[in-house]
Amino acid sequence: MNDMTSVNDLPADIDPIWAGDGSHLPEWFITALRVPREEGYVEITGAKVHYFRWGNRDKPKLLMTHGFLAHARCFAFIAPFFAQDYDIVAFDLAGMGDSEMRGSAGAAARGKEFVEIAEALGLFADGHKPTIIAHSFGSGAALTAVTQSPDAFAGVVVCDLMIMRPEMLDGYWNKERSSPGSGNPDKPNRHYPTYEAARERYVLSPPQPVAEPFLLDYIAYHSLCREEGSWTWKFSPEVFRRSNKPEEWLTMGKRLVQAPGRKAIVHGGNSMLFSQDSADYIRDIGGNDIPIITIPEASHHLMLDQPLAFVATLRSVLACWKSSPEYEQQC
């Protein structure tokens, strides 16, 4: 198989606006997007929730979600690698991607979203307990979910969640920003006359180069939508109407260690948000039984830096859990 491919019938996700003729895209990416999937919406408390689904409905369940202001397509080229052995759902958090905003944007409401989408799509049927795989902000919400509903999930894989010793976190905030993920909920999203003008404004947080620029183009394109002859961001400004209290982040390490059930941490070797000191801190506060796996040459956005290494790491974690004695009761 060639490393690169030029095809005429590209998957729908590969729009010429960002991908041109697709000749620079690697075969693995195109093949992943061709894996059969269901795309749809379910209505929860009067609002539409957008999701993708791959795999076999009779298999163990995986529930995937993304970081702040991102969307489920962060896993659209990751999830297909699990389709043979799992039933996988990746969903847009409320007010992000193509999901409508609903209810509160606070931590408790975010945690409930995991149970709500799992119930709506039948992931709990026949005693199944989904395993959550979440990135960054989504990981924090996932920890809330398993704490709220300790018997509902088989485990959670936390992917590059910001965890630092409190004194380190204070220094990071003072240096980098006043408040992580801050924004004005009363200010409408800006409109841009062209896609190119909007794309120029798309940046990652924290800022970083990416090893696979075509993946950044893909994520950026699907973060935008056409509206009244212009381009604007998909996310709702309402997502900023959240408590975002500093203590929520200052205690994140303890929350992770104390969260019930199986947990694993996957992080980038070059991440600004989870370092070797973060791993040491987790051990210091009692998380000696939590696997912590580093992906070399990856920064915070693992799927954009080392997507295939990210897949391999997740596969390894799931395989280890699958071989454990309690697996049959949990899946």
Short mmCIF file of C-alpha atoms in Angstrom, two decimals:
data_model
loop_
_atom_site.label_atom_id
_atom_site.label_comp_id
_atom_site.label_asym_id
_atom_site.label_seq_id
_atom_site.Cartn_x
_atom_site.Cartn_y
_atom_site.Cartn_z
CA MET A 1 0.00 0.00 0.00
CA ASN A 2 1.35 3.44 -0.95
CA ASP A 3 1.84 6.05 1.75
CA MET A 4 -0.08 8.61 -0.29
CA THR A 5 -3.10 8.25 -2.52
CA SER A 6 -4.96 10.21 -5.17
CA VAL A 7 -8.61 9.27 -5.47
CA ASN A 8 -11.71 10.67 -7.10
CA ASP A 9 -14.31 9.32 -4.69
CA LEU A 10 -13.08 10.78 -1.42
CA PRO A 11 -15.18 10.28 1.73
CA ALA A 12 -17.66 13.06 2.41
CA ASP A 13 -15.62 14.39 5.35
CA ILE A 14 -12.80 15.27 2.95
CA ASP A 15 -14.06 18.48 1.40
CA PRO A 16 -12.05 20.09 -1.45
CA ILE A 17 -12.24 23.40 0.43
CA TRP A 18 -9.60 22.14 2.84
CA ALA A 19 -8.23 19.03 1.12
CA GLY A 20 -7.96 20.01 -2.55
CA ASP A 21 -7.86 16.82 -4.60
CA GLY A 22 -6.78 14.79 -1.57
CA SER A 23 -3.58 13.60 -3.23
CA HIS A 24 -1.50 14.55 -0.18
CA LEU A 25 -3.62 12.55 2.25
CA PRO A 26 -2.23 9.25 3.55
CA GLU A 27 -4.04 6.04 2.68
CA TRP A 28 -4.62 5.12 6.33
CA PHE A 29 -6.64 8.32 6.87
CA ILE A 30 -8.83 7.84 3.81
CA THR A 31 -9.33 4.18 4.66
CA ALA A 32 -10.36 5.09 8.22
CA LEU A 33 -12.97 7.56 6.98
CA ARG A 34 -14.37 4.89 4.66
CA VAL A 35 -15.11 2.49 7.50
CA PRO A 36 -18.94 2.30 7.71
CA ARG A 37 -20.39 4.54 10.34
CA GLU A 38 -23.73 5.87 11.44
CA GLU A 39 -24.13 9.62 11.84
CA GLY A 40 -27.17 11.01 13.55
CA TYR A 41 -28.82 13.05 16.25
CA VAL A 42 -30.73 12.10 19.37
CA GLU A 43 -32.90 14.53 21.29
CA ILE A 44 -32.06 14.94 24.96
CA THR A 45 -34.02 17.40 27.13
CA GLY A 46 -35.27 19.16 24.01
CA ALA A 47 -31.91 19.61 22.29
CA LYS A 48 -30.23 17.69 19.49
CA VAL A 49 -27.03 15.79 20.28
CA HIS A 50 -24.80 14.86 17.34
CA TYR A 51 -22.95 11.54 17.26
CA PHE A 52 -21.10 9.01 15.11
CA ARG A 53 -21.25 5.26 15.61
CA TRP A 54 -19.03 2.45 14.32
CA GLY A 55 -18.70 -1.27 14.82
CA ASN A 56 -20.86 -4.14 15.99
CA ARG A 57 -23.79 -3.49 18.34
CA ASP A 58 -23.16 -6.83 20.08
CA LYS A 59 -19.59 -5.94 21.05
CA PRO A 60 -18.24 -4.12 24.15
CA LYS A 61 -19.02 -0.41 24.20
CA LEU A 62 -16.70 2.57 23.86
CA LEU A 63 -17.86 6.14 24.41
CA MET A 64 -15.52 8.83 23.07
CA THR A 65 -15.52 12.60 23.34
CA HIS A 66 -13.34 15.61 22.72
CA GLY A 67 -11.76 18.66 24.30
CA PHE A 68 -13.10 22.18 24.84
CA LEU A 69 -14.56 23.85 21.72
CA ALA A 70 -13.69 20.77 19.65
CA HIS A 71 -15.99 18.06 18.25
CA ALA A 72 -16.41 14.33 17.73
CA ARG A 73 -14.42 14.31 14.51
CA CYS A 74 -11.32 14.42 16.70
CA PHE A 75 -12.02 10.67 16.94
CA ALA A 76 -13.43 10.14 13.42
CA PHE A 77 -10.09 8.80 12.17
CA ILE A 78 -9.28 7.05 15.48
CA ALA A 79 -12.49 5.15 16.23
CA PRO A 80 -12.55 3.15 12.95
CA PHE A 81 -9.48 1.22 14.12
CA PHE A 82 -11.66 -0.26 16.89
CA ALA A 83 -14.70 -1.07 14.77
CA GLN A 84 -13.93 -4.77 14.41
CA ASP A 85 -13.97 -5.43 18.14
CA TYR A 86 -16.20 -2.75 19.66
CA ASP A 87 -19.40 -0.77 19.39
CA ILE A 88 -18.13 2.83 19.41
CA VAL A 89 -19.95 6.11 19.85
CA ALA A 90 -18.22 9.49 19.56
CA PHE A 91 -20.39 12.49 20.41
CA ASP A 92 -20.29 16.27 20.44
CA LEU A 93 -20.59 17.78 23.89
CA ALA A 94 -23.52 20.17 24.30
CA GLY A 95 -22.97 23.48 22.55
CA MET A 96 -19.94 22.19 20.65
CA GLY A 97 -19.57 20.71 17.19
CA ASP A 98 -23.04 19.98 15.82
CA SER A 99 -24.74 19.46 19.20
CA GLU A 100 -27.15 22.10 20.40
CA MET A 101 -26.60 23.76 23.75
CA ARG A 102 -28.84 22.48 26.53
CA GLY A 103 -29.11 23.11 30.24
CA SER A 104 -26.12 24.23 32.24
CA ALA A 105 -22.50 24.33 31.08
CA GLY A 106 -21.28 23.53 34.60
CA ALA A 107 -19.27 20.50 35.64
CA ALA A 108 -22.21 18.49 37.00
CA ALA A 109 -24.21 18.92 33.79
CA ARG A 110 -21.22 17.93 31.69
CA GLY A 111 -20.84 14.74 33.68
CA LYS A 112 -24.48 13.82 33.12
CA GLU A 113 -24.03 14.08 29.35
CA PHE A 114 -22.21 10.73 29.28
CA VAL A 115 -25.07 8.85 30.91
CA GLU A 116 -27.64 10.72 28.80
CA ILE A 117 -26.05 9.85 25.45
CA ALA A 118 -25.32 6.28 26.53
CA GLU A 119 -28.94 5.79 27.58
CA ALA A 120 -30.30 7.42 24.42
CA LEU A 121 -28.24 5.12 22.18
CA GLY A 122 -28.76 1.94 24.18
CA LEU A 123 -25.17 1.51 25.32
CA PHE A 124 -26.36 0.18 28.69
CA ALA A 125 -28.55 -2.51 27.12
CA ASP A 126 -28.09 -6.10 28.28
CA GLY A 127 -25.94 -5.00 31.20
CA HIS A 128 -23.20 -3.40 29.11
CA LYS A 129 -20.95 -0.84 30.78
CA PRO A 130 -19.22 1.47 28.28
CA THR A 131 -15.58 2.41 28.63
CA ILE A 132 -15.03 6.15 28.21
CA ILE A 133 -12.12 7.52 26.16
CA ALA A 134 -11.95 11.30 26.42
CA HIS A 135 -9.49 14.06 25.59
CA SER A 136 -8.55 17.12 27.63
CA PHE A 137 -11.65 19.00 28.87
CA GLY A 138 -13.75 15.96 27.95
CA SER A 139 -11.64 13.89 30.33
CA GLY A 140 -12.51 16.17 33.23
CA ALA A 141 -16.19 15.76 32.38
CA ALA A 142 -15.68 12.00 32.14
CA LEU A 143 -14.24 11.89 35.66
CA THR A 144 -17.35 13.71 36.86
CA ALA A 145 -19.49 11.15 35.00
CA VAL A 146 -17.88 8.10 36.61
CA THR A 147 -18.02 9.78 40.03
CA GLN A 148 -21.71 10.60 39.61
CA SER A 149 -22.55 7.12 38.26
CA PRO A 150 -19.89 4.72 39.60
CA ASP A 151 -21.73 1.59 38.47
CA ALA A 152 -22.50 2.77 34.94
CA PHE A 153 -19.09 2.62 33.26
CA ALA A 154 -16.37 0.00 32.86
CA GLY A 155 -13.51 2.50 33.07
CA VAL A 156 -12.15 5.76 31.73
CA VAL A 157 -9.06 6.51 29.64
CA VAL A 158 -7.98 10.07 30.40
CA CYS A 159 -6.13 11.60 27.44
CA ASP A 160 -3.84 14.54 28.22
CA LEU A 161 -5.99 16.18 30.87
CA MET A 162 -4.38 19.23 32.50
CA ILE A 163 -3.05 17.97 35.82
CA MET A 164 -0.35 19.81 37.73
CA ARG A 165 0.70 20.30 41.31
CA PRO A 166 -1.26 23.32 42.64
CA GLU A 167 1.86 25.48 42.87
CA MET A 168 2.82 24.57 39.28
CA LEU A 169 -0.69 25.32 38.04
CA ASP A 170 -0.70 28.76 39.62
CA GLY A 171 2.53 29.54 37.81
CA TYR A 172 1.20 28.24 34.51
CA TRP A 173 -1.92 30.36 34.70
CA ASN A 174 0.02 33.48 35.57
CA LYS A 175 2.34 32.89 32.65
CA GLU A 176 -0.06 31.63 30.01
CA ARG A 177 -3.55 32.94 30.71
CA SER A 178 -5.87 34.33 33.34
CA SER A 179 -8.41 31.53 33.11
CA PRO A 180 -8.36 28.37 30.97
CA GLY A 181 -11.03 28.16 28.29
CA SER A 182 -12.40 31.61 29.09
CA GLY A 183 -14.70 33.56 26.81
CA ASN A 184 -17.71 35.87 26.82
CA PRO A 185 -21.03 33.97 26.74
CA ASP A 186 -22.88 37.16 25.78
CA LYS A 187 -20.73 37.92 22.74
CA PRO A 188 -21.85 36.35 19.43
CA ASN A 189 -19.35 34.35 17.44
CA ARG A 190 -17.48 36.35 14.87
CA HIS A 191 -18.30 35.93 11.17
CA TYR A 192 -15.67 35.86 8.40
CA PRO A 193 -16.23 36.64 4.72
CA THR A 194 -14.33 33.58 3.46
CA TYR A 195 -13.28 30.18 4.70
CA GLU A 196 -9.64 31.21 4.31
CA ALA A 197 -10.15 34.20 6.62
CA ALA A 198 -11.80 32.00 9.24
CA ARG A 199 -9.19 29.25 8.93
CA GLU A 200 -6.45 31.77 9.60
CA ARG A 201 -8.03 32.45 12.99
CA TYR A 202 -8.18 28.81 14.02
CA VAL A 203 -5.57 28.05 16.67
CA LEU A 204 -4.95 25.25 19.12
CA SER A 205 -4.98 25.73 22.88
CA PRO A 206 -2.40 25.45 24.23
CA PRO A 207 -0.60 26.59 21.08
CA GLN A 208 1.58 23.95 19.44
CA PRO A 209 2.81 22.81 16.05
CA VAL A 210 1.28 19.55 14.85
CA ALA A 211 3.07 16.62 13.31
CA GLU A 212 0.24 15.97 10.84
CA PRO A 213 -0.93 19.36 9.43
CA PHE A 214 -3.61 17.76 7.23
CA LEU A 215 -5.36 16.59 10.40
CA LEU A 216 -5.39 20.12 11.77
CA ASP A 217 -6.94 21.28 8.48
CA TYR A 218 -9.59 18.59 8.83
CA ILE A 219 -10.46 19.51 12.40
CA ALA A 220 -10.46 23.24 11.62
CA TYR A 221 -12.81 22.84 8.65
CA HIS A 222 -15.32 20.87 10.70
CA SER A 223 -15.15 23.47 13.49
CA LEU A 224 -16.72 26.01 11.13
CA CYS A 225 -20.02 26.37 9.29
CA ARG A 226 -21.54 28.58 6.64
CA GLU A 227 -24.09 31.06 7.93
CA GLU A 228 -25.75 33.86 5.96
CA GLY A 229 -23.06 33.94 3.28
CA SER A 230 -20.17 33.94 5.76
CA TRP A 231 -18.22 31.51 7.93
CA THR A 232 -18.46 31.25 11.70
CA TRP A 233 -17.63 28.89 14.55
CA LYS A 234 -19.96 26.01 15.33
CA PHE A 235 -19.66 26.21 19.11
CA SER A 236 -22.23 28.18 21.08
CA PRO A 237 -20.98 31.10 23.20
CA GLU A 238 -23.13 29.59 25.96
CA VAL A 239 -20.38 27.03 26.60
CA PHE A 240 -18.49 29.84 28.35
CA ARG A 241 -21.32 30.27 30.86
CA ARG A 242 -19.75 27.86 33.33
CA SER A 243 -18.28 28.16 36.78
CA ASN A 244 -14.71 27.35 35.70
CA LYS A 245 -13.58 27.84 39.26
CA PRO A 246 -9.80 27.59 39.78
CA GLU A 247 -10.27 24.99 42.51
CA GLU A 248 -11.80 22.61 39.94
CA TRP A 249 -8.41 22.46 38.25
CA LEU A 250 -6.32 22.75 41.39
CA THR A 251 -7.97 19.57 42.66
CA MET A 252 -8.08 17.71 39.33
CA GLY A 253 -5.31 15.30 40.32
CA LYS A 254 -7.11 14.32 43.51
CA ARG A 255 -10.39 14.00 41.63
CA LEU A 256 -8.77 11.58 39.21
CA VAL A 257 -7.17 9.47 41.93
CA GLN A 258 -10.39 9.35 43.95
CA ALA A 259 -12.69 8.64 40.99
CA PRO A 260 -14.14 5.11 41.18
CA GLY A 261 -13.37 2.30 38.76
CA ARG A 262 -10.56 1.58 36.35
CA LYS A 263 -8.55 4.51 35.05
CA ALA A 264 -5.61 4.99 32.72
CA ILE A 265 -3.78 8.13 31.66
CA VAL A 266 -2.39 8.68 28.17
CA HIS A 267 -0.41 11.85 27.51
CA GLY A 268 1.98 13.42 25.06
CA GLY A 269 5.68 13.33 25.81
CA ASN A 270 5.86 17.02 24.84
CA SER A 271 2.59 18.07 26.46
CA MET A 272 2.45 21.40 28.27
CA LEU A 273 -0.46 20.19 30.40
CA PHE A 274 0.67 16.78 31.63
CA SER A 275 4.37 16.21 32.25
CA GLN A 276 6.58 13.72 34.07
CA ASP A 277 6.08 15.85 37.17
CA SER A 278 2.31 15.43 36.69
CA ALA A 279 2.84 11.67 36.70
CA ASP A 280 4.98 11.92 39.84
CA TYR A 281 2.28 14.06 41.46
CA ILE A 282 -0.37 11.42 40.70
CA ARG A 283 1.84 8.82 42.39
CA ASP A 284 2.49 11.12 45.36
CA ILE A 285 -1.23 11.53 46.07
CA GLY A 286 -2.05 7.82 45.90
CA GLY A 287 -2.50 6.94 42.23
CA ASN A 288 0.10 4.18 42.16
CA ASP A 289 -2.29 1.74 40.52
CA ILE A 290 -3.17 4.02 37.57
CA PRO A 291 -1.27 3.22 34.34
CA ILE A 292 0.35 6.35 32.93
CA ILE A 293 1.47 5.99 29.31
CA THR A 294 3.55 8.52 27.39
CA ILE A 295 3.30 8.91 23.60
CA PRO A 296 6.71 10.17 22.40
CA GLU A 297 6.83 13.17 20.07
CA ALA A 298 3.22 14.06 20.84
CA SER A 299 2.05 17.30 22.43
CA HIS A 300 -1.35 17.96 23.95
CA HIS A 301 -3.37 17.14 20.83
CA LEU A 302 -2.36 13.48 20.63
CA MET A 303 -4.55 12.60 17.66
CA LEU A 304 -3.03 15.40 15.57
CA ASP A 305 0.57 14.59 16.44
CA GLN A 306 0.84 10.81 16.59
CA PRO A 307 -2.55 9.40 15.54
CA LEU A 308 -1.42 5.83 14.89
CA ALA A 309 0.66 5.70 18.07
CA PHE A 310 -2.41 7.01 19.89
CA VAL A 311 -4.48 4.17 18.40
CA ALA A 312 -1.87 1.60 19.41
CA THR A 313 -1.75 2.96 22.96
CA LEU A 314 -5.51 2.88 23.37
CA ARG A 315 -5.62 -0.64 21.97
CA SER A 316 -3.02 -1.73 24.51
CA VAL A 317 -4.93 -0.26 27.45
CA LEU A 318 -8.18 -1.88 26.33
CA ALA A 319 -6.47 -5.22 25.72
CA CYS A 320 -5.02 -5.22 29.23
CA TRP A 321 -8.39 -4.41 30.72
CA LYS A 322 -10.08 -7.01 28.54
CA SER A 323 -7.78 -9.70 29.91
CA SER A 324 -8.60 -8.86 33.52
CA PRO A 325 -10.83 -11.28 35.49
CA GLU A 326 -13.62 -8.79 36.02
CA TYR A 327 -13.94 -7.96 32.32
CA GLU A 328 -16.94 -10.18 31.61
CA GLN A 329 -18.92 -8.52 34.37
CA GLN A 330 -18.02 -5.01 33.25
CA CYS A 331 -18.58 -5.10 29.50
#
